Short mmCIF file of C-alpha atoms in Angstrom, two decimals:
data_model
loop_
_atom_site.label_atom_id
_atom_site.label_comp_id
_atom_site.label_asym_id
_atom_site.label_seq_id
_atom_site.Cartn_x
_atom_site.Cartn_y
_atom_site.Cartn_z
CA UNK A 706 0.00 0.00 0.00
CA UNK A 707 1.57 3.34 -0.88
CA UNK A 708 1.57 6.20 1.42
CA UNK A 709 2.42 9.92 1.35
CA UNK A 710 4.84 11.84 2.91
CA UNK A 711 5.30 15.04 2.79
CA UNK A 712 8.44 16.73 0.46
CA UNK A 713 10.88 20.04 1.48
CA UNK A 714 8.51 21.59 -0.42
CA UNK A 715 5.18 21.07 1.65
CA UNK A 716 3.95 18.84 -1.10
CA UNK A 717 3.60 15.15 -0.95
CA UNK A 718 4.81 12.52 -2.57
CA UNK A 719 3.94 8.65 -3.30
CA UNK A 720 6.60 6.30 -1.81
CA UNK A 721 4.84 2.65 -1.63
CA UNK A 722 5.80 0.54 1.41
CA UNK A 723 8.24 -1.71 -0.29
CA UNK A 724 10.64 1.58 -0.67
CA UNK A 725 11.02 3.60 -3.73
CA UNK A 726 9.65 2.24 -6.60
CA UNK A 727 12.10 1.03 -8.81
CA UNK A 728 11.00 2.72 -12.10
CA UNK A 729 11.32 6.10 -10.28
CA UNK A 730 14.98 5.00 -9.59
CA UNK A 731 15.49 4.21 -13.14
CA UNK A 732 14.29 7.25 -14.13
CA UNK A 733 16.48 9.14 -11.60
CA UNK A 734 19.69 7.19 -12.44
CA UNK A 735 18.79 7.56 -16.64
CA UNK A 736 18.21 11.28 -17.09
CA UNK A 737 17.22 12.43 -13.64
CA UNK A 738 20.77 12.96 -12.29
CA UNK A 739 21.91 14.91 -15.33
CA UNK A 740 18.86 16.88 -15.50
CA UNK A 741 19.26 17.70 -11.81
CA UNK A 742 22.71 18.64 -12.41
CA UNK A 743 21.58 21.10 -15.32
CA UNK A 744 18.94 22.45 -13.39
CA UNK A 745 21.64 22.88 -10.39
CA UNK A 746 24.52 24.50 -12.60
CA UNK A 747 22.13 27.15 -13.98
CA UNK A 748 20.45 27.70 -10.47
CA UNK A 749 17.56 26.70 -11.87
CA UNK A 750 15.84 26.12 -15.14
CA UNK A 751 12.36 28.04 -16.74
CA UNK A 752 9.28 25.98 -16.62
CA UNK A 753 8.73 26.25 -19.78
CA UNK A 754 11.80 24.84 -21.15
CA UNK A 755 11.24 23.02 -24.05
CA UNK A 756 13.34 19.66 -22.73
CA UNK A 757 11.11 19.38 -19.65
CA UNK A 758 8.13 19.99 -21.60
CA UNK A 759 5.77 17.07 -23.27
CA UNK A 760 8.09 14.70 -25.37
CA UNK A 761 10.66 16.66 -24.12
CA UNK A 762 14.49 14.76 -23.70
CA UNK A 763 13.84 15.57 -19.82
CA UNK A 764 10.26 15.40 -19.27
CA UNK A 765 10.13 12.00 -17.84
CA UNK A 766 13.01 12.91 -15.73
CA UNK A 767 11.65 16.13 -14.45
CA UNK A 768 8.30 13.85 -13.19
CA UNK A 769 10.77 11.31 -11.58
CA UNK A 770 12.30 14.65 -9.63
CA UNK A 771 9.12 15.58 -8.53
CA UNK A 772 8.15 12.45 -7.07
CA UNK A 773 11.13 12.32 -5.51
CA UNK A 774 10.86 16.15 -4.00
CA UNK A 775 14.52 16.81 -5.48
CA UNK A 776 13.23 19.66 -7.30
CA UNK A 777 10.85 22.48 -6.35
CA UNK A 778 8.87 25.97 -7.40
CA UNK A 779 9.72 28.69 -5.07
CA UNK A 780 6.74 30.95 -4.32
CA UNK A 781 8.86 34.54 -5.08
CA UNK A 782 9.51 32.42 -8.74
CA UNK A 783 7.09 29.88 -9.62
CA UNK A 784 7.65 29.79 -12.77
CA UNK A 785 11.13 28.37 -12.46
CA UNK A 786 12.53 24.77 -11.00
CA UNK A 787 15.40 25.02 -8.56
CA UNK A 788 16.93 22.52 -6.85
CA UNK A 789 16.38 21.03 -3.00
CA UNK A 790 19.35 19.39 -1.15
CA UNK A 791 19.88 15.55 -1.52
CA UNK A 792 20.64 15.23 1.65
CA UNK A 793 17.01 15.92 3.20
CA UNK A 794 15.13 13.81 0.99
CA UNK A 795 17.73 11.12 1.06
CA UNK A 796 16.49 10.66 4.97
CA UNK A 797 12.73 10.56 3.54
CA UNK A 798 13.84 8.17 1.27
CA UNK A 799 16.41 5.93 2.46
CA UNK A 800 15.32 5.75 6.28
CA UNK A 801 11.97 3.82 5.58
CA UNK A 802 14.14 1.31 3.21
CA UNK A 803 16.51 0.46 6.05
CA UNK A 804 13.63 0.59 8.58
CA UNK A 805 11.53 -1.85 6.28
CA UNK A 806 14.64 -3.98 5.73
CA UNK A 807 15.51 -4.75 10.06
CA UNK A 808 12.09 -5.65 10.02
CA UNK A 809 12.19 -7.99 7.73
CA UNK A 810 15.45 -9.21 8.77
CA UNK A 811 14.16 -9.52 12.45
CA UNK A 812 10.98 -11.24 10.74
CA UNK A 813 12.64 -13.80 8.75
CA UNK A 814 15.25 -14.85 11.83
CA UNK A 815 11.53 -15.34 13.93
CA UNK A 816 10.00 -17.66 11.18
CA UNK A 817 13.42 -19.68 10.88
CA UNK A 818 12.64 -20.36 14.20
CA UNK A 819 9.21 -21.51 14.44
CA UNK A 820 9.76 -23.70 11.20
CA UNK A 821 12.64 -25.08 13.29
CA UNK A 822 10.65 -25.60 16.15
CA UNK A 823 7.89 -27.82 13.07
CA UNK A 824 10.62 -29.40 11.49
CA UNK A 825 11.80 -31.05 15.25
CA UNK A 826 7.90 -31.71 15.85
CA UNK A 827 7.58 -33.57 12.47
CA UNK A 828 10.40 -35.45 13.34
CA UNK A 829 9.21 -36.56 16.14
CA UNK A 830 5.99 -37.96 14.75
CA UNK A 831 6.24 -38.78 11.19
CA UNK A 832 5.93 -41.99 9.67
CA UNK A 833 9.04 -43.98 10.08
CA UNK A 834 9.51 -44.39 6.65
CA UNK A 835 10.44 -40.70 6.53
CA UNK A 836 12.70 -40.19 9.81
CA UNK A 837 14.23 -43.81 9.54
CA UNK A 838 17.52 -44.45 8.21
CA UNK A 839 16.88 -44.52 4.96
CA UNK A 840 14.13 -42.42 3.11
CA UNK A 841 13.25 -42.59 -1.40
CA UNK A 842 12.04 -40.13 -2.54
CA UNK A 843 10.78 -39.54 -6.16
CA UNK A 844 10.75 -37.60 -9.36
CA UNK A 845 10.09 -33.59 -8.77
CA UNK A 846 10.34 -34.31 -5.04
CA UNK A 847 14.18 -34.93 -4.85
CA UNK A 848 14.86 -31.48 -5.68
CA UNK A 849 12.29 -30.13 -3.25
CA UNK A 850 14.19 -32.43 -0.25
CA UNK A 851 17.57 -30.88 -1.33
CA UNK A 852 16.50 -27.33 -1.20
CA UNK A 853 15.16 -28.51 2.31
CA UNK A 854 18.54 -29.83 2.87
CA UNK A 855 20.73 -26.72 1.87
CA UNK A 856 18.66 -24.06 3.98
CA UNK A 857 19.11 -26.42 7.15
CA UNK A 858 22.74 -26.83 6.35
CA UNK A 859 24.89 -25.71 8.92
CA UNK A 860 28.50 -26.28 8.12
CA UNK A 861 29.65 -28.16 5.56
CA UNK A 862 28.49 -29.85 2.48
CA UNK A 863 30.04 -32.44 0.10
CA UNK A 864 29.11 -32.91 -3.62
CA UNK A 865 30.04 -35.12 -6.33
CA UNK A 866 28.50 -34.81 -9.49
CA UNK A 867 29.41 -36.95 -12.59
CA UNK A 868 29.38 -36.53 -16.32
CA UNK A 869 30.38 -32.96 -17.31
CA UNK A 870 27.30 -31.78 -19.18
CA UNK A 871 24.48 -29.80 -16.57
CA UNK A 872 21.96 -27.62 -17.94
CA UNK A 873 23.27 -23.94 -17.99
CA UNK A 874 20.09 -22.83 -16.37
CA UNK A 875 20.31 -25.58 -13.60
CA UNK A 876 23.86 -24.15 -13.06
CA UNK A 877 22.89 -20.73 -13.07
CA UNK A 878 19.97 -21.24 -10.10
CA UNK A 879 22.97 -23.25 -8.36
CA UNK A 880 25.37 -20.83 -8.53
CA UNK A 881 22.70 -18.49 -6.40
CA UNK A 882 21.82 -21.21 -4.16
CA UNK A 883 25.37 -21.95 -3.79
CA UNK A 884 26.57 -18.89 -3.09
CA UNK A 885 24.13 -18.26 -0.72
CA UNK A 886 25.18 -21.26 1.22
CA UNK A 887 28.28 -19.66 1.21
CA UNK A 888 27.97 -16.51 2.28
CA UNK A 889 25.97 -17.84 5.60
CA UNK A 890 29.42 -19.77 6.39
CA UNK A 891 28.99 -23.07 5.18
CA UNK A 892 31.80 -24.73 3.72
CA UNK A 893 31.48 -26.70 0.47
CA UNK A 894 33.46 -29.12 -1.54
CA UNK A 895 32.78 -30.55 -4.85
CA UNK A 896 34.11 -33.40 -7.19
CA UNK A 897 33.78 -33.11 -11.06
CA UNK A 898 35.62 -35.74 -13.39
CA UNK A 899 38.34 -34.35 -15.20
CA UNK A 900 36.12 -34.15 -18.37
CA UNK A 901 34.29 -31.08 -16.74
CA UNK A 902 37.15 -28.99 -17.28
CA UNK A 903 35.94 -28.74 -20.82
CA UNK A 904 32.41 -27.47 -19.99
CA UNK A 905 31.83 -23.79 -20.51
CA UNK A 906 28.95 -23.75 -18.00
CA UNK A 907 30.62 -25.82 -15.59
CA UNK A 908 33.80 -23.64 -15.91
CA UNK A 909 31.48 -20.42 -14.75
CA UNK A 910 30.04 -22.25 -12.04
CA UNK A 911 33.44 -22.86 -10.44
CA UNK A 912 34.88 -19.63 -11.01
CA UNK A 913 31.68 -18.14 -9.29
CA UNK A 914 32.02 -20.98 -6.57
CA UNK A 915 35.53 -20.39 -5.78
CA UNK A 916 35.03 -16.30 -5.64
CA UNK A 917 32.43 -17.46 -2.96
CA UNK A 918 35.02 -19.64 -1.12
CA UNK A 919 33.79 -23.17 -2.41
CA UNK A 920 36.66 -25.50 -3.48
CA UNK A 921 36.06 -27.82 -6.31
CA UNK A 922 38.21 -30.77 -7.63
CA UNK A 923 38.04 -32.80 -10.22
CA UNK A 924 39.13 -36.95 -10.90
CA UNK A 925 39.72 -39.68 -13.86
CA UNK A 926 37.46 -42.14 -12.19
CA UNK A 927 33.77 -42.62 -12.54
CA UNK A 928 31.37 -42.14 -9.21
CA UNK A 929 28.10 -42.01 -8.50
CA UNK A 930 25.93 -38.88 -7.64
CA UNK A 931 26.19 -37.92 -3.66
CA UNK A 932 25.52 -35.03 -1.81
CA UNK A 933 26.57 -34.84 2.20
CA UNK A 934 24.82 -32.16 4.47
CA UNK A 935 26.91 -31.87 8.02
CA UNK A 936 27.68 -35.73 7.87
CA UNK A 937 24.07 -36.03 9.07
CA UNK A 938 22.47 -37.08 5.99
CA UNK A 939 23.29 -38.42 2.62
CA UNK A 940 21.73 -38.38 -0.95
CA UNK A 941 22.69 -40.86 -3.03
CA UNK A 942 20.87 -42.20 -6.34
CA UNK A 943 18.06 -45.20 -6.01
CA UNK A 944 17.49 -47.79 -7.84
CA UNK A 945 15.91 -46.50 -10.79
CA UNK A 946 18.78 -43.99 -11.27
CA UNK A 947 18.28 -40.33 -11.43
CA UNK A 948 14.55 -40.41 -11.22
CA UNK A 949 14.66 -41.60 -8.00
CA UNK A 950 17.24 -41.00 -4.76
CA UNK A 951 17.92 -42.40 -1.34
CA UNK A 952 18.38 -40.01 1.98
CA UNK A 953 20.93 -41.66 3.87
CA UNK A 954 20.52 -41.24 7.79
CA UNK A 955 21.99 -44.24 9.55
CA UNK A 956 24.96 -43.04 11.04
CA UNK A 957 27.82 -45.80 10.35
CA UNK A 958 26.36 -45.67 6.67
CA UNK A 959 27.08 -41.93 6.51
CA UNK A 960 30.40 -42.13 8.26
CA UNK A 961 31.63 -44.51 5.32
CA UNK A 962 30.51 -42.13 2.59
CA UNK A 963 32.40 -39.42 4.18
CA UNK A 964 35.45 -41.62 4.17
CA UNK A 965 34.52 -42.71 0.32
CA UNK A 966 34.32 -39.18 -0.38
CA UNK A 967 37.54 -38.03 1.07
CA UNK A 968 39.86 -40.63 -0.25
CA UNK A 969 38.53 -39.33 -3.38
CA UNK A 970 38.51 -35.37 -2.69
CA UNK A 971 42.40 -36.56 -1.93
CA UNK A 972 42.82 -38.00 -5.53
CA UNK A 973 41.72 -35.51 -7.04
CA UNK A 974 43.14 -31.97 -8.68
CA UNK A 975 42.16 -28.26 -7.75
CA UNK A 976 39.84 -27.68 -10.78
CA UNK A 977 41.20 -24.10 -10.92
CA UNK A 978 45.22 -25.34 -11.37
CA UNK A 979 46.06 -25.15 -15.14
CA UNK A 980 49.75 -25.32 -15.18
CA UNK A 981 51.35 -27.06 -18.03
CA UNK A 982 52.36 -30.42 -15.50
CA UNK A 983 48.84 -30.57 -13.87
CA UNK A 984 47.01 -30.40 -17.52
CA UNK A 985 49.56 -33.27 -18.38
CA UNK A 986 49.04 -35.24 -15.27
CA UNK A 987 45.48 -34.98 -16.04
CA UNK A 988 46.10 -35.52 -19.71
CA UNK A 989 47.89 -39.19 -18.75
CA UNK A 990 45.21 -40.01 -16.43
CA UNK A 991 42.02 -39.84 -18.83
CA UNK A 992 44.62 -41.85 -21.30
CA UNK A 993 45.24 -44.59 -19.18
CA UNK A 994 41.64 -44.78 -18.08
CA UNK A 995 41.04 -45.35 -21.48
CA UNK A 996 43.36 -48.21 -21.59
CA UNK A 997 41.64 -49.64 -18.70
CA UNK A 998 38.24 -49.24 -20.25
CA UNK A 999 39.54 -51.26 -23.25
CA UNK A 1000 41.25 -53.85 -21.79
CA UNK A 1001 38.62 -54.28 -19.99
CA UNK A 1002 36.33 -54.92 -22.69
CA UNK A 1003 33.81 -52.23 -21.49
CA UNK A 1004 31.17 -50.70 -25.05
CA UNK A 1005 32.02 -47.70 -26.22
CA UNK A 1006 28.87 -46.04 -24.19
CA UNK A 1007 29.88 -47.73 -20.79
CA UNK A 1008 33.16 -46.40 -21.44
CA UNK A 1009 32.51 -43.06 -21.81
CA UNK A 1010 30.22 -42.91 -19.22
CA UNK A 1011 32.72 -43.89 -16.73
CA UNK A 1012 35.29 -41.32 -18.04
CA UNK A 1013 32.28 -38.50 -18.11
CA UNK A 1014 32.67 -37.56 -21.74
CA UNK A 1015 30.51 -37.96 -24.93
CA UNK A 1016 30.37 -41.56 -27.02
CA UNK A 1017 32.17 -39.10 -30.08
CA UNK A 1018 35.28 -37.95 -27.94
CA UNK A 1019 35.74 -41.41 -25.94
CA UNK A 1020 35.39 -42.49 -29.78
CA UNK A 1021 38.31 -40.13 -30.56
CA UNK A 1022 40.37 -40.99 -27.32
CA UNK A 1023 40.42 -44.50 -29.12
CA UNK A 1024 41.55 -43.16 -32.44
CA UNK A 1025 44.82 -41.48 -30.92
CA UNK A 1026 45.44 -44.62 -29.17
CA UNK A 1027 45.13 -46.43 -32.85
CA UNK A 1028 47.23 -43.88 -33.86
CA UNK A 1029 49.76 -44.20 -31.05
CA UNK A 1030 50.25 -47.54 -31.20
CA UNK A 1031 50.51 -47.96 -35.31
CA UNK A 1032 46.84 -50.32 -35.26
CA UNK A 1033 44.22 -50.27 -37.82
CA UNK A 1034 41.61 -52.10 -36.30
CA UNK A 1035 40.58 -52.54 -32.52
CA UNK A 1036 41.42 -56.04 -32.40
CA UNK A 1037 44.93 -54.81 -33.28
CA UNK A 1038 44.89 -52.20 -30.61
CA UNK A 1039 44.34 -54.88 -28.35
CA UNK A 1040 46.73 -56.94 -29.52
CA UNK A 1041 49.45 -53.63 -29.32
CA UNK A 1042 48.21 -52.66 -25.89
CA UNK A 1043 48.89 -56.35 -24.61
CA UNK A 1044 52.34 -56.47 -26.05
CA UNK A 1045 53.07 -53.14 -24.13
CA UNK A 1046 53.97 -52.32 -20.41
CA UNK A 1047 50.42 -52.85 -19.63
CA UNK A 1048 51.56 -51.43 -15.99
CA UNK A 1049 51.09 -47.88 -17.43
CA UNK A 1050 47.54 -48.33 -17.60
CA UNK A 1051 47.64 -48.38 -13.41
CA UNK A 1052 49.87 -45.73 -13.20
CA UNK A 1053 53.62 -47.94 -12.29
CA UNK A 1054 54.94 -46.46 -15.58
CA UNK A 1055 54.41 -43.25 -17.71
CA UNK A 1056 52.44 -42.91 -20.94
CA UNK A 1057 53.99 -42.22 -23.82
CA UNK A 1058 54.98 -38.65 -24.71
CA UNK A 1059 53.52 -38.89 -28.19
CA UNK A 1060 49.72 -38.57 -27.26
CA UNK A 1061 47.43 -35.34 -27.73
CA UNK A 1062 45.42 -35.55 -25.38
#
């Protein structure tokens, strides 16, 4: 609801109880400032200047002024505009904002409390397939449980996330989220594979993440989805795979996932390093996954799942390796690869130094 308060002047003007409105802002910050600068320099400006007037290059300015009581008509000149001093309408302005804003600070901090004070009383009685040890959840509802996750979380989260392609939209509402989390003091930590280093989106998420004080890693091995709020609770995918999840409470179960997760988060390199040895390192690792993946016999899909990049670049990992080892065919490759210190593929002895990639 808007209400009126009265101007330097003695008139009134509208300033709705959400502060300012914005458009008047706009206004003031498009042509308002300059025009009150003009108005200021001249020490004041006729009323019937042709640039405040009707379709005028000022006239939407000049009503933004108005509203805002900057400007004025003395009575010994009324046919002129002259200025008023910031200062005193800033308080008429400003003060109501900051007012309006403890409020609703002091507001918010009451309702986190009562909602804490249902969320302990739920506990308490809901069904025991939703405050046991282990709860699925569904579909649309997994994401709705997470968010429920991330405003309780109070110190620390841990994330891996495989495959490097998200939606740019999902990683743009995460990045808020995120960063929120952030800013309240909650450490987080997050695993990519190395493949994610390729990912546009993904590389803006992390840059935004680590302004924030998140530290994100990536590895050459495959894992599953998890996500770890205060080393309460775990998500991890359900049976049916992404359409479905598991929340983790049992605390042994928990505990292990931790120490899953942190032998990893060990493993793994700071997704910001770039240096010439780390991108090689890297480089040698997704190579001798590879290997692994072919020795193993694994499909061309399987394999690139587990090394988080598309069926046509896996495809084109296995073409340098052709390539590197003089094959034609991938029975030949197979043949080559078995002939060769097949310890490089575990790491005992160093690639070659004649791949790309």
């Amino acid at each position: 609801m808007s209400k009126r308060q009265p101007t330097p002047s003695g008139e009134e003007k509208n300033v709705n109880g959400d502060g300012q409105a914005p458009k008047t802002r706009a206004l003031l910050e498009a042509k308002g400032i300059e025009l009150f600068e003009l108005i200021a320099s001249k020490g004041g400006l006729p009323a019937d200047d042709p640039r405040i007037s009707t379709g005028g290059e000022y006239a939407e300015a000049l009503a933004a002024l108005i509203e805002l009581g900057l400007i004025r008509q003395p009575t010994e000149d009324p046919e002129m505009w002259v200025t008023v001093d910031p200062a005193t309408v800033q308080a008429q302005v400003v003060t109501p904002m900051t007012q309006e804003g403890i409020r609703l600070l002091q507001e918010s901090a009451e309702w986190a409390n009562d909602f804490t004070a249902l969320r302990n009383a739920w506990r308490r009685s809901a069904p025991a397939d939703e405050r046991g040890p282990f709860t699925y959840i569904h579909g649309a509802a997994i994401q709705t449980f997470v968010d429920s996750l991330v405003a309780e979380c109070e110190f620390e989260t841990l994330t891996a996330h495989p495959q490097d392609r998200r939606d740019p939209s999902v990683l743009a509402e995460t990045v808020r989220k995120d960063t929120q989390l952030l800013q309240r003091g909650v450490q987080m930590r997050t695993l990519y594979q190395h493949a994610a280093r390729r990912n546009s989106a993904t590389r803006e998420y992390v840059s935004a993440i680590a302004e924030a004080g998140g530290e994100v890693r990536t590895l050459d091995e495959f894992f599953n989805r998890i996500m770890i709020f205060d080393r309460r609770i775990a998500i991890i995918p359900g049976p049916e795979g992404v359409a479905s999840a598991v929340a983790v409470r049992e605390p042994a179960v928990v505990a292990y996932l931790v120490d899953v997760y942190e032998r990893a988060w060990e493993r793994a390199r700071p997704f910001s390093a770039a240096d010439s040895s780390t991108l090689k390192d890297i480089a040698g690792e997704q190579r001798a996954m590879t290997l692994r993946m072919l020795i193993e016999g694994h499909s061309d899909p399987a394999a690139s799942k587990r090394l988080g990049v598309s069926p046509r670049t896996y495809a084109g990992y296995v073409s340098d390796l052709k390539e590197e080892y003089d094959a034609d065919t991938r029975f030949q490759l197979g043949y080559e690869i078995g002939r060769s210190e097949t310890s490089e593929v575990d790491g005992s002895t160093p690639p070659p130094e004649n791949h790309n990639w």
